Tab-separated table of C-alpha atoms and ligand atoms in Angstrom:
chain	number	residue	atom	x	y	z
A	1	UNK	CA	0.000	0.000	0.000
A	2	UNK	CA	1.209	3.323	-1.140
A	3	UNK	CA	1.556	5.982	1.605
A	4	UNK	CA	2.248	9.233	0.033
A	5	UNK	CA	0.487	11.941	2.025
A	6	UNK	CA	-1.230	14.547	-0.177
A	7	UNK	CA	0.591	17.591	0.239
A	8	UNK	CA	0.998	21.257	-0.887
A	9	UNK	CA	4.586	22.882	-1.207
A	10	UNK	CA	5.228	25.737	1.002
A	11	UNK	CA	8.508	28.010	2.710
A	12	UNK	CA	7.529	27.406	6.015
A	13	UNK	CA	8.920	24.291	7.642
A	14	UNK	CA	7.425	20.767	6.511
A	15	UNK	CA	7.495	17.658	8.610
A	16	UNK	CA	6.089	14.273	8.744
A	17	UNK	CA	4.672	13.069	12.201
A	18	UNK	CA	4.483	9.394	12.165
A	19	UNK	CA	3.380	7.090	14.333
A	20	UNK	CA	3.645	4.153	15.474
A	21	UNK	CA	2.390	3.427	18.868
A	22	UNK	CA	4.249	3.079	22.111
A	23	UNK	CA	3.124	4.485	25.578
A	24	UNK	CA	3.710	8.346	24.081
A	25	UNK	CA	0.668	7.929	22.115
A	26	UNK	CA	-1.777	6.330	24.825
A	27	UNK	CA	-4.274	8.201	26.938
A	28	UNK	CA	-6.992	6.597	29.748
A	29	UNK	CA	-10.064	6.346	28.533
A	30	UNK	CA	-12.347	7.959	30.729
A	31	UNK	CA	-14.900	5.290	31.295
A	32	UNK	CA	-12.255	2.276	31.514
A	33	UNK	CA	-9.370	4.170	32.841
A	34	UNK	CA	-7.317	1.859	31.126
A	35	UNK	CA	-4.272	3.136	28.606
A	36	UNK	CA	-5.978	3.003	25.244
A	37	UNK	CA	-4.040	4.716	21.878
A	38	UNK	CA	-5.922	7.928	20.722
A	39	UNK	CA	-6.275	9.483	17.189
A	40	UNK	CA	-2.653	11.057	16.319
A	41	UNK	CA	-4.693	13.777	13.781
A	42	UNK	CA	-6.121	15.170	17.256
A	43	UNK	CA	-2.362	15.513	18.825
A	44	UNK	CA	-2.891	19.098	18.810
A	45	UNK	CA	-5.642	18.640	21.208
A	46	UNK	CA	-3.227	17.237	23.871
A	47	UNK	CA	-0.205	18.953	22.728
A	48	UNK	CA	-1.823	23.093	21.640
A	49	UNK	CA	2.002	24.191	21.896
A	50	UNK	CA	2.983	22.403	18.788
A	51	UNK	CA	0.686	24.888	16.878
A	52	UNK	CA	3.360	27.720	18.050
A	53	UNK	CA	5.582	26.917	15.925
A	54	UNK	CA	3.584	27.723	12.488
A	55	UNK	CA	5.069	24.690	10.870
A	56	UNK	CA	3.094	22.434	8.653
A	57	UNK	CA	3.129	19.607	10.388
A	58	UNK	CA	1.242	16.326	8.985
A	59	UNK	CA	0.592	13.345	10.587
A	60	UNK	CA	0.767	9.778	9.722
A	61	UNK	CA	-0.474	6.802	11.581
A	62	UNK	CA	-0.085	2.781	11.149
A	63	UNK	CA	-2.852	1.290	10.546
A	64	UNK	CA	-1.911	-0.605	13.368
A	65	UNK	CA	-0.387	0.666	15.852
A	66	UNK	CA	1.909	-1.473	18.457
A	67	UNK	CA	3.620	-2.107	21.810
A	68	UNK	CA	7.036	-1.710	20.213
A	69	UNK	CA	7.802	-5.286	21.466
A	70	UNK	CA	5.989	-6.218	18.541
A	71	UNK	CA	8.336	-4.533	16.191
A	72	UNK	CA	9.469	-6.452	13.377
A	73	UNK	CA	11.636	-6.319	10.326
A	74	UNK	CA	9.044	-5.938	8.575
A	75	UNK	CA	7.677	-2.726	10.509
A	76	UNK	CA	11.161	-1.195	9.895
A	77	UNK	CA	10.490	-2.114	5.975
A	78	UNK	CA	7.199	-0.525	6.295
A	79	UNK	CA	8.686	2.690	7.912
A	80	UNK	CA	11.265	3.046	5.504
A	81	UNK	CA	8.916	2.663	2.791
A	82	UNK	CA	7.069	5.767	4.214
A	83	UNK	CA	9.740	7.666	4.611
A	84	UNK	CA	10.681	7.602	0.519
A	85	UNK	CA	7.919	7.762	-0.472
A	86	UNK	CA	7.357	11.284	1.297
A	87	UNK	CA	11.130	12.371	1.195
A	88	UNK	CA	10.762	15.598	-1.054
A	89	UNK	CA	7.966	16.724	0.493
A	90	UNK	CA	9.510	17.064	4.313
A	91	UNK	CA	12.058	18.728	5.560
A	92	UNK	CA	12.088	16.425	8.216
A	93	UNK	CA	10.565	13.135	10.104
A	94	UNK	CA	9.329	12.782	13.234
A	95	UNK	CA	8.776	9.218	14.171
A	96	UNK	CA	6.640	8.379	17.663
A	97	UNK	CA	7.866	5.056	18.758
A	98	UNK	CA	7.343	2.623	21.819
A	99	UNK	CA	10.423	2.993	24.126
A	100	UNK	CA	11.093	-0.586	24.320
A	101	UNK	CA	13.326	-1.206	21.243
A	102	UNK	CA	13.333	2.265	19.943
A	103	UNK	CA	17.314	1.772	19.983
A	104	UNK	CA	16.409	-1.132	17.541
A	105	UNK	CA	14.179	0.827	15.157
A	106	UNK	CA	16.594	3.561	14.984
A	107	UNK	CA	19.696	1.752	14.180
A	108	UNK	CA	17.851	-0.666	11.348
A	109	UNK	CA	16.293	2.840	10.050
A	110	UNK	CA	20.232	4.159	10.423
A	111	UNK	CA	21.597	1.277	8.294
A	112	UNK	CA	18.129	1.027	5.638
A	113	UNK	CA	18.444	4.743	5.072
A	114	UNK	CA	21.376	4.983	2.964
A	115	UNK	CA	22.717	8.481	1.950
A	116	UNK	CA	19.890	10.177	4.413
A	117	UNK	CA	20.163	14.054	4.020
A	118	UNK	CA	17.380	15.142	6.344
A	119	UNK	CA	16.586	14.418	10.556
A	120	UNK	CA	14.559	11.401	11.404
A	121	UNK	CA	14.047	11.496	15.070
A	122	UNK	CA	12.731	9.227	17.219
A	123	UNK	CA	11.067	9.686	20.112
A	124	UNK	CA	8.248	8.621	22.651
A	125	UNK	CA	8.036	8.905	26.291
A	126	UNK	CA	7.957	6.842	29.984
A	127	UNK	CA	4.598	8.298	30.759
A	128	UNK	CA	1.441	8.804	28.469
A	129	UNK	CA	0.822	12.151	26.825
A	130	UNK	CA	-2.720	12.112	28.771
A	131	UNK	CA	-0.694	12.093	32.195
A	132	UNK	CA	-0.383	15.621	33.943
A	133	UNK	CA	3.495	14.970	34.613
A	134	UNK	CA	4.021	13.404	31.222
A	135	UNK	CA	7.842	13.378	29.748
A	136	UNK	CA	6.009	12.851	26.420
A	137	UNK	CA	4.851	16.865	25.686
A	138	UNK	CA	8.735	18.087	26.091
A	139	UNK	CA	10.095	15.046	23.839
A	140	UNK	CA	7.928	15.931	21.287
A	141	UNK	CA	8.338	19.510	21.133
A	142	UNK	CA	12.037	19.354	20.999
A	143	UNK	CA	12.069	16.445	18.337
A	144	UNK	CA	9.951	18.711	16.439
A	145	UNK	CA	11.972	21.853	16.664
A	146	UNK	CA	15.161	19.374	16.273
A	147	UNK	CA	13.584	18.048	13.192
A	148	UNK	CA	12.751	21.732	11.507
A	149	UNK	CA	16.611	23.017	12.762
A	150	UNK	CA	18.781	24.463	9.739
A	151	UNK	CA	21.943	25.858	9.483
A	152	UNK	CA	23.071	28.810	8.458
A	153	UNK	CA	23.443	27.242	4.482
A	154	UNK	CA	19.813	26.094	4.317
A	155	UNK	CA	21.356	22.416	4.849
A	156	UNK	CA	19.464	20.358	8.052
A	157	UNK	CA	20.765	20.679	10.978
A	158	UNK	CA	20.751	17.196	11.775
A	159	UNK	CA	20.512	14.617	8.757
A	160	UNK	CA	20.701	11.551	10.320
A	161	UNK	CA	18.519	8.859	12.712
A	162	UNK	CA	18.170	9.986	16.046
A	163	UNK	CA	16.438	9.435	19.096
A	164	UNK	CA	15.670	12.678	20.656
A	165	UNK	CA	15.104	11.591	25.038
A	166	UNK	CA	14.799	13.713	28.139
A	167	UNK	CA	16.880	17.008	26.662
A	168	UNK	CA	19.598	14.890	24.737
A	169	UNK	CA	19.989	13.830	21.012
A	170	UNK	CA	21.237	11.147	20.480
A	171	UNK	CA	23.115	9.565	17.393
A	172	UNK	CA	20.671	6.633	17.209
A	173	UNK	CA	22.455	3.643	16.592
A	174	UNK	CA	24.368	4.414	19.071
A	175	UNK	CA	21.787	4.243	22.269
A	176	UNK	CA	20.463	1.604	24.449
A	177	UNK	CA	17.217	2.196	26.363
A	178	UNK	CA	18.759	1.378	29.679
A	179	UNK	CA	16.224	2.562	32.580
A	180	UNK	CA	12.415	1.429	32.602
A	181	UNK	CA	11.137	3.697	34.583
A	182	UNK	CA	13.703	7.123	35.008
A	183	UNK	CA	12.554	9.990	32.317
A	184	UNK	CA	15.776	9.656	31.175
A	185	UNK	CA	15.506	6.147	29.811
A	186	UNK	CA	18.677	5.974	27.048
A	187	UNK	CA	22.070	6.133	26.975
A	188	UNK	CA	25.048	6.746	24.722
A	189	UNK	CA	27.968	6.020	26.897
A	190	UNK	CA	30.364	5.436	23.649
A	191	UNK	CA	29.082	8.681	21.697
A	192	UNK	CA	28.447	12.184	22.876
A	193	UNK	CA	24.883	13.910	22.473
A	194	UNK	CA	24.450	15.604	18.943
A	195	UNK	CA	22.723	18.037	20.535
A	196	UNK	CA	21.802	19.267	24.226
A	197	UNK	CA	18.004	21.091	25.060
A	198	UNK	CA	18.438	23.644	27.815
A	199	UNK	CA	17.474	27.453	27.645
A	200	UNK	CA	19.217	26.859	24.277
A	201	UNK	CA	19.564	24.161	21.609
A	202	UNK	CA	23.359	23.321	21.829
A	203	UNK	CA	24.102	20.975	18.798
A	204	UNK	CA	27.366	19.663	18.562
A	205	UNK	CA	28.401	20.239	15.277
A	206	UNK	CA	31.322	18.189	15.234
A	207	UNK	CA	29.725	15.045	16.332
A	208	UNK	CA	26.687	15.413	13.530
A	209	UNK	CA	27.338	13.365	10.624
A	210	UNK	CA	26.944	15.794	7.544
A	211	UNK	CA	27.198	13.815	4.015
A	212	UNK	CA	30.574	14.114	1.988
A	213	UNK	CA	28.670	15.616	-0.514
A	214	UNK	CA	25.308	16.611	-0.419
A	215	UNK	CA	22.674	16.122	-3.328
A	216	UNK	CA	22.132	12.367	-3.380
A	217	UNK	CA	19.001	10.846	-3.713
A	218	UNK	CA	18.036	8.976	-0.779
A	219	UNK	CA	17.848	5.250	-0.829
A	220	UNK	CA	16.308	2.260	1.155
A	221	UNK	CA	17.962	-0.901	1.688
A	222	UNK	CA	14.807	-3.094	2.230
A	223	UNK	CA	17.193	-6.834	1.919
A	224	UNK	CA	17.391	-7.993	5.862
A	225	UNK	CA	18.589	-11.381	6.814
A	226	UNK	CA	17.484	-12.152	10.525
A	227	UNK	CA	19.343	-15.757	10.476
A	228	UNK	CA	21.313	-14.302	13.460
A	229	UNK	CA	21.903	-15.735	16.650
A	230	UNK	CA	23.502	-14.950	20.277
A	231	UNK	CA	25.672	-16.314	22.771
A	232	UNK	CA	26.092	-14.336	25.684
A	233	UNK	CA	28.665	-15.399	27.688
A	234	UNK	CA	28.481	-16.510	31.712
A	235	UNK	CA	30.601	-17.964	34.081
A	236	UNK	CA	29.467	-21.689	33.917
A	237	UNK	CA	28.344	-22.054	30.208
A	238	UNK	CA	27.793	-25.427	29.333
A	239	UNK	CA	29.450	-26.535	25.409
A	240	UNK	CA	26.233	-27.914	25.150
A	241	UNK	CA	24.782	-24.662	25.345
A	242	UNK	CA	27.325	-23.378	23.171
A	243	UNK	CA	26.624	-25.915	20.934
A	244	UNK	CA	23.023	-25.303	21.055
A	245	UNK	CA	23.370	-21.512	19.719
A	246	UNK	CA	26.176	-21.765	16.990
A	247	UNK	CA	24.457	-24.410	15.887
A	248	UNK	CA	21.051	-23.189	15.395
A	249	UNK	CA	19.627	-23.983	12.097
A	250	UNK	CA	20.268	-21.639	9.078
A	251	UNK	CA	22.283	-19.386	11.078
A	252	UNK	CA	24.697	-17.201	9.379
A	253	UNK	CA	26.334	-15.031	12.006
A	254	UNK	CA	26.296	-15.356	16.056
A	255	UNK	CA	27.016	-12.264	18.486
A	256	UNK	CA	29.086	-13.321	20.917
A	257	UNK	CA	28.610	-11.098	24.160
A	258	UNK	CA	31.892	-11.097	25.798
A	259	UNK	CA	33.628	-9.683	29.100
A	260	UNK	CA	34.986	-6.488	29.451
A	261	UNK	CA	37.209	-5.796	26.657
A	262	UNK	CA	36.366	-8.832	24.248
A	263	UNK	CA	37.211	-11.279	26.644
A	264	UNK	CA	36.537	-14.863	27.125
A	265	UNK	CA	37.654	-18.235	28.783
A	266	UNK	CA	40.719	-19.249	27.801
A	267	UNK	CA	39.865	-23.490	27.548
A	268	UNK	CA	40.592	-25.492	24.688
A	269	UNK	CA	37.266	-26.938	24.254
A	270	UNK	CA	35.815	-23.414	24.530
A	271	UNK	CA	37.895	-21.833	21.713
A	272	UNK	CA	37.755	-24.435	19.339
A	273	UNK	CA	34.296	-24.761	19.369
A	274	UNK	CA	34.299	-21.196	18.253
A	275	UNK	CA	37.315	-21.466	15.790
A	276	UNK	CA	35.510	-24.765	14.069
A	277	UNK	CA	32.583	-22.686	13.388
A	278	UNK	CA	34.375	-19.884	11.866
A	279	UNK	CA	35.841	-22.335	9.844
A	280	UNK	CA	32.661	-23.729	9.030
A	281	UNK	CA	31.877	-20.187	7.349
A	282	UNK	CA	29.970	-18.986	10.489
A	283	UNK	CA	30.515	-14.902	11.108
A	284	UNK	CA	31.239	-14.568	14.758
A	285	UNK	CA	31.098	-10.840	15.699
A	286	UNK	CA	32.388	-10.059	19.332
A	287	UNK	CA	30.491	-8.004	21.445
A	288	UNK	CA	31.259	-6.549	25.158
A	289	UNK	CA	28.364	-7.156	27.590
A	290	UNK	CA	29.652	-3.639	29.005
A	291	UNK	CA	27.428	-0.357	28.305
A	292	UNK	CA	30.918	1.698	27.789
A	293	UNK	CA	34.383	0.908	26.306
A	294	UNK	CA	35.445	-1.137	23.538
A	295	UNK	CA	36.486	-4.680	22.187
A	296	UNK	CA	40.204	-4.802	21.952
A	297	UNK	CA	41.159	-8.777	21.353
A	298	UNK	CA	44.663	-7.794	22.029
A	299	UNK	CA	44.954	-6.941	25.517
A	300	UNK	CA	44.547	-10.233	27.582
A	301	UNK	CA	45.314	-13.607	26.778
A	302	UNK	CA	41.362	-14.485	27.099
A	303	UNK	CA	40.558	-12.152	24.236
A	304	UNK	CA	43.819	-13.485	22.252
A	305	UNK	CA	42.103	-16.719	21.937
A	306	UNK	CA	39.248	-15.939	20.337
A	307	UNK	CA	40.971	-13.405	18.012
A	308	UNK	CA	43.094	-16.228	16.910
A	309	UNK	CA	39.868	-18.261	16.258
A	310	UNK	CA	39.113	-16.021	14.127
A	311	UNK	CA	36.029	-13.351	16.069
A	312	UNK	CA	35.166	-10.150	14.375
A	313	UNK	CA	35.682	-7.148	16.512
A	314	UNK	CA	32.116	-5.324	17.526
A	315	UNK	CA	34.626	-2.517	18.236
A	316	UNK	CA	32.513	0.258	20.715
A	317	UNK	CA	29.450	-0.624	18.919
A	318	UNK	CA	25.979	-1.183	21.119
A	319	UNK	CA	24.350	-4.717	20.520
A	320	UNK	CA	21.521	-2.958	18.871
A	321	UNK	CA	23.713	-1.982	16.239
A	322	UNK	CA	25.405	-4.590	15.554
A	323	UNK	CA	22.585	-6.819	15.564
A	324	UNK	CA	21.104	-4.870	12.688
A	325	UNK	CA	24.496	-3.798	10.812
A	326	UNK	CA	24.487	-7.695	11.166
A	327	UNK	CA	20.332	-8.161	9.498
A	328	UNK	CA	21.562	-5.265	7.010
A	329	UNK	CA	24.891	-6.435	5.646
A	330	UNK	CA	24.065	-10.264	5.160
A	331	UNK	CA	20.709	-9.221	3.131
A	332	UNK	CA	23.016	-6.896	1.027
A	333	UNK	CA	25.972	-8.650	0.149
A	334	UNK	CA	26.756	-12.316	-0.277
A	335	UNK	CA	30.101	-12.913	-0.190
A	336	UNK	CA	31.436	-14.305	2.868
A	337	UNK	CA	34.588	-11.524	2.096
A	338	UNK	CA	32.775	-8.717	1.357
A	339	UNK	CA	30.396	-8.971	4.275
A	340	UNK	CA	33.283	-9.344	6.486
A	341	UNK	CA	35.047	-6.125	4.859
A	342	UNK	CA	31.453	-4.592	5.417
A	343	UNK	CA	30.832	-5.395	8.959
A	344	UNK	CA	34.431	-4.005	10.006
A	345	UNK	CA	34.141	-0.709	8.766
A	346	UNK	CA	32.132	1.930	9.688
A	347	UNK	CA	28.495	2.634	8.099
A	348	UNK	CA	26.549	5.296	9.804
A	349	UNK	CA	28.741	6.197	12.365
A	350	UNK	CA	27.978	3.533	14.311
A	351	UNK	CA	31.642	2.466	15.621
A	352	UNK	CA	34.631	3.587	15.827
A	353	UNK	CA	37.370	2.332	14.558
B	401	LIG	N1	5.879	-1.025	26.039
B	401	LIG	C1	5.935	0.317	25.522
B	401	LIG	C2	6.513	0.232	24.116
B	401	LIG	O1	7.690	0.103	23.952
B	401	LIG	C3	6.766	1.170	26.408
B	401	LIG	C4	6.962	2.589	25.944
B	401	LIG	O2	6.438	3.055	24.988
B	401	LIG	O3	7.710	3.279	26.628
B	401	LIG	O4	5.766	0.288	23.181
């Protein structure tokens, strides 16, 4: 289903509200009292300020919307969709997401999107917009004044996929929701803020990613393969268990969640189970459990091991990322080489390395 929305040209600011469900867009329904979704066309009714700003602002619901625990592939397909389809006629894109794997949404988006010129923030809030004390009016005033932001040239402020949280924009394949119930409920310990909210709007230039050159059509990457699997790592793993994950059926790549800097146990049986599947063809990618710091292999004997056997480095890059770098690269490219190649560099600025 096409889902262009009718639209008229015009100088003042343009955005695209979308959105998808998540506790931002809930209410209590004053018979039940129970959280129940309301119509996103009547946002204005709960939200007047928005109408401040004079910007044309349109809105765009799923037809269905969702507990972001239900997010898919697919519903990332479906967003992307939207958002080239109605790419010339916004300057930007807000998106109103559940808070649960927002980080998810925004790093597939990150990787899908390829040579995005214009903001797509994310956003969505602890407590409904219905709630006196909500966090969800402020997040959505900011994302929309984030999402309108130009510089002096014209050129966005922001172009890329963010999630804009509790006065902080963040790059957004680099978060992790880390707090259910604080207002401030991500984090992006390896990357600093893109931008701060106070009395001002302090953007940090330097840490925006602003395309080489500017002028290219935008494109969407739509090929995800989700034959990915996890081993997270705990003193007194069974090889069984091991077993049980590298060898689940069809499975092309396996995050290993590692110790501190990439580490791992240093026993035979343990390494070679992991150096016979890389030999197998399997793509191990190395992962620390930590929020903050990087994978270096090289530092301690336990991380040697499983460099030798042949682990990808995750580098600083959050498990949401590399999960979808993961979905994105292996439905992209199909050499065993290339993805490889693909999966150690950096995309969307989602490592570094
Ligand atoms: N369960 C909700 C969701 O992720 C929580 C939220 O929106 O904060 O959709």
């Amino acid at each position: 289903m096409k889902s262009k929305i009718k639209t008229k040209k015009s100088a003042v600011p343009s955005l695209l509200m979308i959105y998808t469900g998540g506790t931002i867009g809930m209410k209590s329904d004053e018979k039940t009292k129970a959280l129940v979704p309301y119509d996103i066309s009547q946002i204005e009714e709960e939200v007047p300020e928005i109408k401040k700003f004079g910007y044309r602002i349109d809105k765009h619901s799923l037809e269905k919307v969702i507990d972001s625990s239900d997010v898919t592939p697919d519903f990332w397909v479906k967003l992307v969709k939207i958002i080239k389809e109605n790419y010339t006629n916004y300057d930007g894109f807000v998106i109103l997401h559940g808070t649960d794997t927002m980080s998810y949404t925004a790093s597939a988006l990150s990787f899908m999107l390829e040579d995005l010129e214009k903001p797509v923030i994310l956003t969505g809030s602890q407590l409904p917009i219905g709630i006196l004390r909500t966090d969800g009016k402020e997040n959505l005033i900011s994302s929309i004044e984030i999402a309108a932001a130009k510089r002096e040239d014209g050129r966005p402020m922001v172009p890329e996929v963010c999630i804009y949280f509790e006065s902080q924009l963040y790059r957004g394949n680099r978060t992790t929701k880390y707090n259910a119930e604080a207002f401030k409920a991500f984090h992006s310990e390896n990357y600093p803020p893109l931008a701060q909210v106070g009395v001002h709007i302090k953007y940090n230039t330097a840490a925006i990613r602003y395309p080489k050159k500017w002028g290219k059509p935008l494109k969407i990457k739509t090929m995800l393969n989700t034959n990915v699997a996890v081993l997270k790592l705990y003193p007194g793993i069974t090889p069984d268990a091991i077993r049980s994950v590298i060898g689940t059926k069809g499975c092309k790549a396996v995050i290993v969640e590692t110790y501190g800097a990439g580490n791992a146990p240093t026993g035979k049986e343990f390494v070679k189970l992991l150096q016979d599947a890389v030999k197998k063809g399997l793509i191990l990618v190395n992962v620390t459990q930590c929020l903050g710091g990087k994978v270096d292999m090289s530092t301690y004997a336990a991380g040697k091991g499983l460099e030798k056997a042949g682990l990808l480095s995750g580098f600083d890059g959050t498990f949401e990322a590399t999960l979808t770098k993961l979905f994105y690269v292996l439905g992209n490219y199909s050499s065993l080489d290339t993805i490889k190649k693909q999966l150690q560099k950096e995309l969307r600025g989602e490592i570094s390395c």
